[in-house]
Short mmCIF file of C-alpha atoms in Angstrom, two decimals:
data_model
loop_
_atom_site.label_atom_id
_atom_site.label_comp_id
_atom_site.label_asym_id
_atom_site.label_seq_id
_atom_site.Cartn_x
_atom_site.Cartn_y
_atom_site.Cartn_z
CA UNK A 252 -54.84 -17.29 -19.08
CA UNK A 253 -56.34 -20.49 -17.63
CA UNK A 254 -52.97 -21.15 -15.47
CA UNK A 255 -53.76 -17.77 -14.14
CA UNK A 256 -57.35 -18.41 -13.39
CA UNK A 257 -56.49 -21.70 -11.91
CA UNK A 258 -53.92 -20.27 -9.76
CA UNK A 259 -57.00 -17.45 -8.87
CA UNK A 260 -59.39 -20.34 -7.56
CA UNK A 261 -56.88 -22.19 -5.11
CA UNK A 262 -56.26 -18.61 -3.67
CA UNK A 263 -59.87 -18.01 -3.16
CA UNK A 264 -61.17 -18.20 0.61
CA UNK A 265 -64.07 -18.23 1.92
CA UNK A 266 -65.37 -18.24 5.92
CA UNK A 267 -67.81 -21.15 5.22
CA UNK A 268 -68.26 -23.76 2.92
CA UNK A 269 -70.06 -22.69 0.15
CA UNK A 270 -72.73 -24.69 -1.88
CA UNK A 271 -72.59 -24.45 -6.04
CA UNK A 272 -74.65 -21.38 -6.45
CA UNK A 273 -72.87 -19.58 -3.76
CA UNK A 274 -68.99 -20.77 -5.01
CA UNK A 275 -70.27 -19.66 -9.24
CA UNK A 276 -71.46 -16.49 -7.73
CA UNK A 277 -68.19 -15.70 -5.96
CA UNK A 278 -66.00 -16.55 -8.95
CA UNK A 279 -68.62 -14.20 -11.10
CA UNK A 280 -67.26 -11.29 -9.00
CA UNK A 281 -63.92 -12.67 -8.34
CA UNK A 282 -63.12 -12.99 -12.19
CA UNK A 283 -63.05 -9.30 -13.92
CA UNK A 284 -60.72 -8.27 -10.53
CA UNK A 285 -58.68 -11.33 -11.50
CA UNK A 286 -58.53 -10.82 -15.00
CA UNK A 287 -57.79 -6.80 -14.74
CA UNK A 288 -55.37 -7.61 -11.97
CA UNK A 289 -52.88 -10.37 -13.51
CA UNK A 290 -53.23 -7.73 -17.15
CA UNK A 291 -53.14 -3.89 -15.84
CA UNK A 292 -49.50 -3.64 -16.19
CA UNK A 293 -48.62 -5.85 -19.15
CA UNK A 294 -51.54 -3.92 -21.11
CA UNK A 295 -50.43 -0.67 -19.90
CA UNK A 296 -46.78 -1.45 -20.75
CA UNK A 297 -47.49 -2.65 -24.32
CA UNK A 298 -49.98 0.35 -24.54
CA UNK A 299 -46.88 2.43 -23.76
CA UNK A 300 -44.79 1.04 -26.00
CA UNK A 301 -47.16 1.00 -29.13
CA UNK A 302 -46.89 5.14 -28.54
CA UNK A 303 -43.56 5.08 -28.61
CA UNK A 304 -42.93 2.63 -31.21
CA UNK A 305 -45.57 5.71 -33.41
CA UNK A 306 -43.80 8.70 -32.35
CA UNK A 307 -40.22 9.96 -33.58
CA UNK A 308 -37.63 9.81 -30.84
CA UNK A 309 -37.76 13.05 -28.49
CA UNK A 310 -41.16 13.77 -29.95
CA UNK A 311 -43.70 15.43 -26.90
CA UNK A 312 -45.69 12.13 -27.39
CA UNK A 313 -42.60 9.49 -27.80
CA UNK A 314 -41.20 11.43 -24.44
CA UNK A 315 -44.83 10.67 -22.41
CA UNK A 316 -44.76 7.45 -22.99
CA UNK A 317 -41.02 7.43 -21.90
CA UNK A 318 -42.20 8.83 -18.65
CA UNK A 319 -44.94 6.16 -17.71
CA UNK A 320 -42.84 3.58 -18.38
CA UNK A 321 -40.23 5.16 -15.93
CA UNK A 322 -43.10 5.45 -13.91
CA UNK A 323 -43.86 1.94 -13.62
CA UNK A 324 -40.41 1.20 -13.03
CA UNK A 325 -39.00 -2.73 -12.63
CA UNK A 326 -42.50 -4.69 -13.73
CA UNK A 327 -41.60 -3.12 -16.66
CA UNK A 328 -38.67 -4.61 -17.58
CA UNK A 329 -39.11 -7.74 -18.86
CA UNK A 330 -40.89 -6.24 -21.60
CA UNK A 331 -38.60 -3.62 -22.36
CA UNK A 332 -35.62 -5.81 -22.16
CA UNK A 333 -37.14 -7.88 -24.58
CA UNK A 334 -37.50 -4.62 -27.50
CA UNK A 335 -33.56 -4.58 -27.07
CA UNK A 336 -32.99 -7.95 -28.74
CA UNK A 337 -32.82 -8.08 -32.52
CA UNK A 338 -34.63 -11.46 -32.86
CA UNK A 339 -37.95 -10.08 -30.76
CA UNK A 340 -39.08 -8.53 -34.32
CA UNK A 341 -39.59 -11.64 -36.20
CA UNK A 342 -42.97 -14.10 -36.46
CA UNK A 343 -45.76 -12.16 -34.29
CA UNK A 344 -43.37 -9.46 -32.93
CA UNK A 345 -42.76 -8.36 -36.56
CA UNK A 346 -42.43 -4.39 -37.15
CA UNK A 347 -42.50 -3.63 -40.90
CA UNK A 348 -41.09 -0.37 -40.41
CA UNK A 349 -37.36 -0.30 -39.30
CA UNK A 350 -38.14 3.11 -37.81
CA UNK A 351 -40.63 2.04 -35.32
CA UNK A 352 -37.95 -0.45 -33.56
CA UNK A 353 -35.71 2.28 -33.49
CA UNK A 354 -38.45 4.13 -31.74
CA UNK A 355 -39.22 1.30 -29.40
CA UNK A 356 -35.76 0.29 -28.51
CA UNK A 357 -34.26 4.00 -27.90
CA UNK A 358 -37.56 3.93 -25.41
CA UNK A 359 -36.76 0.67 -23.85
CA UNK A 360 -32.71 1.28 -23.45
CA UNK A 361 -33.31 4.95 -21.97
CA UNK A 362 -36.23 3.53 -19.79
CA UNK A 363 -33.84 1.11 -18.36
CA UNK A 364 -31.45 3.27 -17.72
CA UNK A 365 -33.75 5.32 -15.36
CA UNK A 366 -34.34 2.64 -13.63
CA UNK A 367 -30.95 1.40 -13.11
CA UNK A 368 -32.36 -2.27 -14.84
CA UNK A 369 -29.24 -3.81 -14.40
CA UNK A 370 -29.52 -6.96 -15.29
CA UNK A 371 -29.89 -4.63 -18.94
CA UNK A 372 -25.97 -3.80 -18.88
CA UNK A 373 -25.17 -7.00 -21.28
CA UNK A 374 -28.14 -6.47 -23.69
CA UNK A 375 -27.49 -2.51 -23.96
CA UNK A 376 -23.65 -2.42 -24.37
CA UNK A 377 -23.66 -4.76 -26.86
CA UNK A 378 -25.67 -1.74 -29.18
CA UNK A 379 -23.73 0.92 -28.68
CA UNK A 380 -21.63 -0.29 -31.95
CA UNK A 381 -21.91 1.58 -35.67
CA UNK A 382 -24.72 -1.82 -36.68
CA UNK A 383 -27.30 0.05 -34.85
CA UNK A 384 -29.33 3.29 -35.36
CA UNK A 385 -27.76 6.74 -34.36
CA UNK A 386 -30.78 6.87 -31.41
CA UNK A 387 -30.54 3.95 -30.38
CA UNK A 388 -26.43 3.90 -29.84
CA UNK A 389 -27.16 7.42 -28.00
CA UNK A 390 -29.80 5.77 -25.83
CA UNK A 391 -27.85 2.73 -24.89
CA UNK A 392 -24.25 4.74 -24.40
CA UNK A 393 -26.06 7.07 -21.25
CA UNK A 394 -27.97 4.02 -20.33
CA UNK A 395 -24.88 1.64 -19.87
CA UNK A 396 -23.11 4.44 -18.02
CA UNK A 397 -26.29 4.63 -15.55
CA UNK A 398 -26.13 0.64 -14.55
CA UNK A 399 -23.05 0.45 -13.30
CA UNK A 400 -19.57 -1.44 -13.80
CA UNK A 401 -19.06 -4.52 -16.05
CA UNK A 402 -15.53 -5.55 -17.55
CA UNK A 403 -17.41 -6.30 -20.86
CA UNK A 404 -19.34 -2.90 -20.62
CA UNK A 405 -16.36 -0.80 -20.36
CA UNK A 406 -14.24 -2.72 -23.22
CA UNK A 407 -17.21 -2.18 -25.47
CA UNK A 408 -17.12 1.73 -24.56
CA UNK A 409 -13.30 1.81 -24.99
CA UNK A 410 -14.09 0.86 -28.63
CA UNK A 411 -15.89 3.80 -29.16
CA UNK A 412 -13.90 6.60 -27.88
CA UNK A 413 -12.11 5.80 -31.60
CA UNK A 414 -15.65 6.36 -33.38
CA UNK A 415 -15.61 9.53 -36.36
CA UNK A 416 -18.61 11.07 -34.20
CA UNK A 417 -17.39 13.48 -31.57
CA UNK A 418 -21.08 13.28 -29.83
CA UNK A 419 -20.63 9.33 -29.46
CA UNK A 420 -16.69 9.88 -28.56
CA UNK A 421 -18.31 12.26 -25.71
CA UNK A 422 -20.98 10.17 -24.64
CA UNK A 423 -19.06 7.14 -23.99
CA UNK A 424 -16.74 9.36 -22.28
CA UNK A 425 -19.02 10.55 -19.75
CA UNK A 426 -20.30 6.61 -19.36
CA UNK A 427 -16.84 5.38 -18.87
CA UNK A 428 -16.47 8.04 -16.05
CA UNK A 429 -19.82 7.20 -14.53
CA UNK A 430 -18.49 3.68 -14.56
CA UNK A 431 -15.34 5.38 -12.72
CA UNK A 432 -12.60 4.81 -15.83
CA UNK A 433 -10.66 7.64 -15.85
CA UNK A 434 -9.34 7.14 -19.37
CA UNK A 435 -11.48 9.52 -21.21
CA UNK A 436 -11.60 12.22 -19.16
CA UNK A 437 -9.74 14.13 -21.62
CA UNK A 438 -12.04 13.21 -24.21
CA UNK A 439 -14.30 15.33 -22.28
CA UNK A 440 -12.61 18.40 -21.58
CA UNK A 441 -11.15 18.62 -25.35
CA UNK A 442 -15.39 18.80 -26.75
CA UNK A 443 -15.72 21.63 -23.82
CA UNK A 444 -12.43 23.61 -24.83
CA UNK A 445 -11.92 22.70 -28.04
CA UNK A 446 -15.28 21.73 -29.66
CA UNK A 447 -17.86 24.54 -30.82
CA UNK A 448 -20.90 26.08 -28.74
CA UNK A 449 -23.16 23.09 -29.31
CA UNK A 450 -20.76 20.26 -28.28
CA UNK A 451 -19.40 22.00 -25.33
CA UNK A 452 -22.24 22.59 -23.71
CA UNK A 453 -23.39 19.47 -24.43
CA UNK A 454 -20.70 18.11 -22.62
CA UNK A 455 -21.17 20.16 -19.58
CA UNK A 456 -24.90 19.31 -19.44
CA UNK A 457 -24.13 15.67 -19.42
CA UNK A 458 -21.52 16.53 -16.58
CA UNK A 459 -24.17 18.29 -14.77
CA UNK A 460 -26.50 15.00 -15.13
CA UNK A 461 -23.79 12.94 -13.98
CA UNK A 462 -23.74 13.56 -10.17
CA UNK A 463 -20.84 13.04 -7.89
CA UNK A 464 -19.53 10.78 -11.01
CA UNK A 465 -18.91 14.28 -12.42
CA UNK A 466 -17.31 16.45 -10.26
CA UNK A 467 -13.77 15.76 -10.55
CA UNK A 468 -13.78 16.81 -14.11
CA UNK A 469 -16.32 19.83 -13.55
CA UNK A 470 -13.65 20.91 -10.59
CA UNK A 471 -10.83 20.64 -12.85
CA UNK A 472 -12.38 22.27 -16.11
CA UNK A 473 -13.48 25.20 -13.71
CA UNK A 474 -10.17 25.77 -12.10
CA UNK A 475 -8.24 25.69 -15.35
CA UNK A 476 -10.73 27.39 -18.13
CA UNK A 477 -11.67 31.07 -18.36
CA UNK A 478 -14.40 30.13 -21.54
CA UNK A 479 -17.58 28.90 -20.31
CA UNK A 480 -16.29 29.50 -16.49
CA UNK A 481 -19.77 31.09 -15.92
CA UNK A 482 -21.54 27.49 -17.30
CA UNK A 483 -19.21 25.70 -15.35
CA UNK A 484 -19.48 27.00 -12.23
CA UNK A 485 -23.78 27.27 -12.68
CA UNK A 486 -23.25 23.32 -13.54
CA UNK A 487 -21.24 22.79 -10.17
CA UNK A 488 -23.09 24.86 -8.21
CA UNK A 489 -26.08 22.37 -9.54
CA UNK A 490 -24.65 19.30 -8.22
CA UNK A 491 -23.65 20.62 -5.25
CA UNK A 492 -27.30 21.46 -4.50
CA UNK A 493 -27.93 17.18 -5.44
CA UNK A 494 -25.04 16.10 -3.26
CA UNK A 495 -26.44 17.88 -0.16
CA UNK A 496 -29.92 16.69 -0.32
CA UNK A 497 -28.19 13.35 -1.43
CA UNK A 498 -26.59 13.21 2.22
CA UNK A 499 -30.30 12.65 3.74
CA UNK A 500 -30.34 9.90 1.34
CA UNK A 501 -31.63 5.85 2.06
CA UNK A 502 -29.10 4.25 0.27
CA UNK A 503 -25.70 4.90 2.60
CA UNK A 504 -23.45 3.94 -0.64
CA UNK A 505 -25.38 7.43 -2.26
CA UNK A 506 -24.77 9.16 0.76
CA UNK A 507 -20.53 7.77 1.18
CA UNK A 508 -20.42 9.12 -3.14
CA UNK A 509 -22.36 12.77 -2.15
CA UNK A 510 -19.90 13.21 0.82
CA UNK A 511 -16.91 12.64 -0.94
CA UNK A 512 -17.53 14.65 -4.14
CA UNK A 513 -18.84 17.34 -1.39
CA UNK A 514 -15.40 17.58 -0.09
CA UNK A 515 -13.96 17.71 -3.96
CA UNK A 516 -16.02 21.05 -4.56
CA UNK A 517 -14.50 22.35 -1.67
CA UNK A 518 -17.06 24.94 -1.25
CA UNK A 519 -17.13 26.18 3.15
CA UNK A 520 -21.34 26.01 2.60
CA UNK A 521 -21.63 22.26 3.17
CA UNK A 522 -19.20 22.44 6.10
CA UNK A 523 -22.13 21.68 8.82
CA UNK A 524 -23.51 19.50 6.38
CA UNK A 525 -20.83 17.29 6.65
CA UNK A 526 -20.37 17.74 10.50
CA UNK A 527 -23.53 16.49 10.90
CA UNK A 528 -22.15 12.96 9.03
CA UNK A 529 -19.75 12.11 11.08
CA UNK A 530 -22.67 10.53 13.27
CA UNK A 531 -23.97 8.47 10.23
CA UNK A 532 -24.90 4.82 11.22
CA UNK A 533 -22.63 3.48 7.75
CA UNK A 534 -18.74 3.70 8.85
CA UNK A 535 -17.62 4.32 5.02
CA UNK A 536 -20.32 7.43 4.92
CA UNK A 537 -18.27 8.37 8.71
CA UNK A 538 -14.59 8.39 6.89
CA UNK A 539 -15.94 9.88 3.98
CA UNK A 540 -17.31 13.23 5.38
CA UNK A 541 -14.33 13.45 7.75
CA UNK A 542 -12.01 13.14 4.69
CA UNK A 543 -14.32 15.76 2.49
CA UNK A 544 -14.19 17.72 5.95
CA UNK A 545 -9.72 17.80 6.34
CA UNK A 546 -10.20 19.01 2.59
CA UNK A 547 -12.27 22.25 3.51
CA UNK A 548 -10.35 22.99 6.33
CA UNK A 549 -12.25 22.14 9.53
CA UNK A 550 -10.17 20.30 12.07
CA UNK A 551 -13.25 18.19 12.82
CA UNK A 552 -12.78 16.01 10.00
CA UNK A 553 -8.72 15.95 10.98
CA UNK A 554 -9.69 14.77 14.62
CA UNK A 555 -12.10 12.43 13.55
CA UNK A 556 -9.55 10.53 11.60
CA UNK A 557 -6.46 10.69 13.71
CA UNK A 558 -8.95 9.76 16.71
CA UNK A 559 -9.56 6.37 14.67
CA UNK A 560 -6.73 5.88 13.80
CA UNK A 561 -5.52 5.00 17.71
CA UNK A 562 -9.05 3.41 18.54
CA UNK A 563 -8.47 0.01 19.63
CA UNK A 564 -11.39 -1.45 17.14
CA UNK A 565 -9.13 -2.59 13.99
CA UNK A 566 -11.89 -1.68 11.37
CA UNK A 567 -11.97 1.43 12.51
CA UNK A 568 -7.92 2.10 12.37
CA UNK A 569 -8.27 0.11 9.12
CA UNK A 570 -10.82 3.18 7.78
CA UNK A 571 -8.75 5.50 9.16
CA UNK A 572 -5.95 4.35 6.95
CA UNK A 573 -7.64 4.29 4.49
CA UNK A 574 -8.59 7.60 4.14
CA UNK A 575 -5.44 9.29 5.66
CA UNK A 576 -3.86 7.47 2.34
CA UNK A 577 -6.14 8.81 -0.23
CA UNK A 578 -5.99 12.17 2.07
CA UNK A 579 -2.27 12.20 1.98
CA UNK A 580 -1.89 11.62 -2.09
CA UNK A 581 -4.99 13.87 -2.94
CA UNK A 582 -3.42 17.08 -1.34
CA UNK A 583 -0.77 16.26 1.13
CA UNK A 584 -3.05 17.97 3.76
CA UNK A 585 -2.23 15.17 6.54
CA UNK A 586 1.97 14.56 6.02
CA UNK A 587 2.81 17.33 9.55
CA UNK A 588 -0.36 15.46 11.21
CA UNK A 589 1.72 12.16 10.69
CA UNK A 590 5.01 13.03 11.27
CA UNK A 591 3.83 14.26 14.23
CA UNK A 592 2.46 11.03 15.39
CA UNK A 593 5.49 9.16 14.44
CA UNK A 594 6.69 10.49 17.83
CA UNK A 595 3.40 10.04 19.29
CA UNK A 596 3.36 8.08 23.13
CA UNK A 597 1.14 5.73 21.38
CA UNK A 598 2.21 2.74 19.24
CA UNK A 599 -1.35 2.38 17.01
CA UNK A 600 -0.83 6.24 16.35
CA UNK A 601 3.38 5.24 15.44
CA UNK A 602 2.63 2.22 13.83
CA UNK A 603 -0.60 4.06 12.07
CA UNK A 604 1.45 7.13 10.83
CA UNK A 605 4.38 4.45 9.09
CA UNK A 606 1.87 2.92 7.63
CA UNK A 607 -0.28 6.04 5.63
CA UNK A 608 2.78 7.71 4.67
CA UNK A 609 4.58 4.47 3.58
CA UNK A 610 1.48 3.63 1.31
CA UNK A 611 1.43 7.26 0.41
CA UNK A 612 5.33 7.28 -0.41
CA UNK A 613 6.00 10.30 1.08
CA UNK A 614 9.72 11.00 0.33
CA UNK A 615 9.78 13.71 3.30
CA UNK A 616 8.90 11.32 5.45
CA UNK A 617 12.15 9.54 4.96
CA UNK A 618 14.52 10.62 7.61
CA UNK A 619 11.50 10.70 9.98
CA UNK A 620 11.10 6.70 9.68
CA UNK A 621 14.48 6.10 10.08
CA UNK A 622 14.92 7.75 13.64
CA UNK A 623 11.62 5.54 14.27
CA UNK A 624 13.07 2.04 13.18
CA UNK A 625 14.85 1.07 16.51
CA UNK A 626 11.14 1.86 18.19
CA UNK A 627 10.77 -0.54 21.32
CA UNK A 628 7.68 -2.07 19.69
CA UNK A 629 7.97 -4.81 16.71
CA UNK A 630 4.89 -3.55 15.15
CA UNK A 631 5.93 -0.17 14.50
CA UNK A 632 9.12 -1.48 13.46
CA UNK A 633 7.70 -3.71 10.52
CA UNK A 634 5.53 -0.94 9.22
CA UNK A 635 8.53 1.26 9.00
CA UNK A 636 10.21 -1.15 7.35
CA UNK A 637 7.07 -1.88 4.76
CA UNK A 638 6.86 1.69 4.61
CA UNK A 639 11.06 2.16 3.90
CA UNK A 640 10.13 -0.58 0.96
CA UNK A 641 7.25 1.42 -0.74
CA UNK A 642 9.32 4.70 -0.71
CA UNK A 643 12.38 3.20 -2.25
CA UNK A 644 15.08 5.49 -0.67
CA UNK A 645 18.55 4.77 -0.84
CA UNK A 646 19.56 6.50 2.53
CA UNK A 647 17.40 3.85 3.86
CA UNK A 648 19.39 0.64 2.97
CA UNK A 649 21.67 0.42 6.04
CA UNK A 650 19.05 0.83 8.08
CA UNK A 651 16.65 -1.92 7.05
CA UNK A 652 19.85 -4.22 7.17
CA UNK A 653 20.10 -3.89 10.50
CA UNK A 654 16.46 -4.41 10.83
CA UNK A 655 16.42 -7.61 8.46
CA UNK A 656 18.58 -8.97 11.61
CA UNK A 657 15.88 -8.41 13.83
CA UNK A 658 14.69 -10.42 16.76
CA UNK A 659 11.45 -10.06 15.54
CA UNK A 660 10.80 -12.51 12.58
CA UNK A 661 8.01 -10.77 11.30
CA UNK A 662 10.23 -7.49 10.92
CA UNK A 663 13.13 -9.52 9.73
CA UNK A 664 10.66 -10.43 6.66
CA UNK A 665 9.69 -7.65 6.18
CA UNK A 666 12.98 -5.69 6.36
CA UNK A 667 13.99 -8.39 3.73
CA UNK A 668 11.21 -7.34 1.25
CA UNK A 669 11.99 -3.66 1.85
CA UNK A 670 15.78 -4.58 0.61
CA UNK A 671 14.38 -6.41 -2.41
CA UNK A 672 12.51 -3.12 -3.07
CA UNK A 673 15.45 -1.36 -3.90
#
């Protein structure tokens, strides 16, 4: 406390130079404003936590306290991060009763997960294991899944998809696909077909929580399952309503995620919604709406992409790609589009068009890039020779031996590789 007051005093100003009585009398009012100032939110913290750390988990007290902490958000952290580590409640921070640091660190793991603490991910995934209490594994499972992707996060959660608990098997599952690992996905839709009334809509509740993280596995439950379609489609419908207000969003990464799982739900209400992003200042939000846009249908979202894909600005054709790619394996919407192109007047559209469906490996496409190969210009050549390699043909070989002999070098390479690939 006196390196705080001292640090008070040399901030202290004053528009003349005072004498003694006048500098004691300033301090005298300064003080109690200093004192309440540097202590509010550390008192109000710990005050917090001493009502959690008295209250059973989930009780209506236990839960206020949750919510001021939330409330407070990052100055809170410190603290809270601290509850998580074992050796905190030894010498002055000794609890006698085991149950009040499982009240206090289920508090402080769901708090940070609110507030996306992420510098929290390597203290919380480390409790998710059977050596800690049932609420606090719960607590730190949705809170890893809420700050975001480590390597050592999601081999921790791996190890518990094995655990004898079919709640903790379904909790890390929805983390891991928060965390975008698509490996337990199943997990998921087995404890909402398979599991009883509580767990399944358990499961579709935590779905529903999830955001756009959710919605490929909502989409797919709800196309394939008759039981709890109604739930389903109320949870979907849910998120839906998030994603659009989500595309008004600050943060242009939240707005790129709503777009996209918009265009997954595939539901002609959040057409103009979508329109209205192909203006967005962030060129990933752009390519995203356009993409969610060729996926409902509207030929905005088509020209949008196909017009990129000739611009002459190489980030742009790059985006373009991109999203033709992902466009072309998600639901082969775009494969006419490109063929079409591949006889195009242009060379960016030619040379664009080998590319996507080349990446895509588009069988179809085969006899299509083989009347292109001789094309007059060597870039359009290469990437039909690159894309000839991806789509591993064996019509194709005579064809990229002739273009391994190439005047071009760079085709010549390439054409070489392509041969290899076979």
């Amino acid at each position: 406390m006196q390196a705080h007051l001292d640090k008070v005093r040399c901030k202290v100003r004053f528009s003349h130079s005072p004498g003694p009585k006048s500098w004691s009398l300033g301090l005298f009012w300064l003080l109690p404003l200093a004192l309440c100032a540097c202590s509010t939110t550390e008192e109000q913290v710990r005050r917090h936590i001493e009502v959690t750390a008295a209250n059973d988990v989930h009780s209506e007290r236990w839960g206020a306290a949750v919510d001021e902490l939330a409330a407070i958000g990052r100055p809170a952290a410190r603290q809270l991060l601290a509850l998580l580590d074992p050796a905190l409640y030894r010498g002055v921070d000794y609890r006698e009763f085991r149950d009040e640091i499982e009240n206090t660190r289920t508090a402080a793991a769901v708090v940070l997960g609110r507030i996306r603490h992420q510098a929290a991910s390597a203290s919380m995934h480390a409790r998710i294991t059977t050596a800690y209490r049932y609420n606090e594994r719960i607590a730190c499972l949705r809170g890893v899944g809420d700050l975001g992707f480590t390597e050592a996060a999601v081999k921790d959660l791996r190890t518990q998809l094995a655990d004898a608990d079919p709640v903790i098997r379904l909790l890390t599952a929805i983390s891991l696909v928060k965390l975008g690992e698509l490996v337990a996905r199943d997990t998921i839709t087995a404890a909402v077909v398979e599991g009883g009334d509580e767990l399944a809509e358990m499961a579709i509740a935590e779905l529903e929580g999830a955001n756009y993280h959710g919605v490929p596995v909502l989409v797919d439950l709800l196309s394939r399952q008759e039981h709890r379609r109604e739930r389903l489609g109320q949870a979907l419908e849910k998120v839906r309503e998030q994603l659009v207000r989500q595309l008004d969003a600050d943060d242009p990464e939240v707005r790129r995620e709503s777009a996209a799982a918009l265009g997954e739900i595939a539901d002609p209400m959040v057409v103009e919604a979508l329109v209205g992003m192909l203006a967005d200042p962030s060129n990933l939000v752009r390519f995203n709406a356009a993409a969610a846009l060729v996926r409902l249908g509207d030929r905005r979202g088509t020209e949008f992409l196909f017009g990129a894909l000739d611009d002459t600005d190489a980030v742009l054709r790059l985006n373009a790609i991109k999203s033709l790619v992902r466009l072309q394996q998600l639901s082969g919407q775009v494969e006419d589009r490109l063929l079409e192109c591949l006889r195009s007047d242009s060379p960016r559209l030619r040379s664009g068009a080998a590319q996507i469906l080349g990446r895509a490996e588009v069988a179809s496409a085969v006899e299509d890039l083989l009347s292109t190969a001789d094309d007059a210009d060597p870039e359009v050549r290469c990437n039909v020779a690159i894309a000839l390699g991806h789509i591993r043909a064996p019509s194709s070989r005579g064809t990229l031996e002739q273009l391994a002999g190439d005047a071009d070098e760079t085709v010549a390479y390439y054409a070489g590789w392509a041969l290899e690939q076979l």
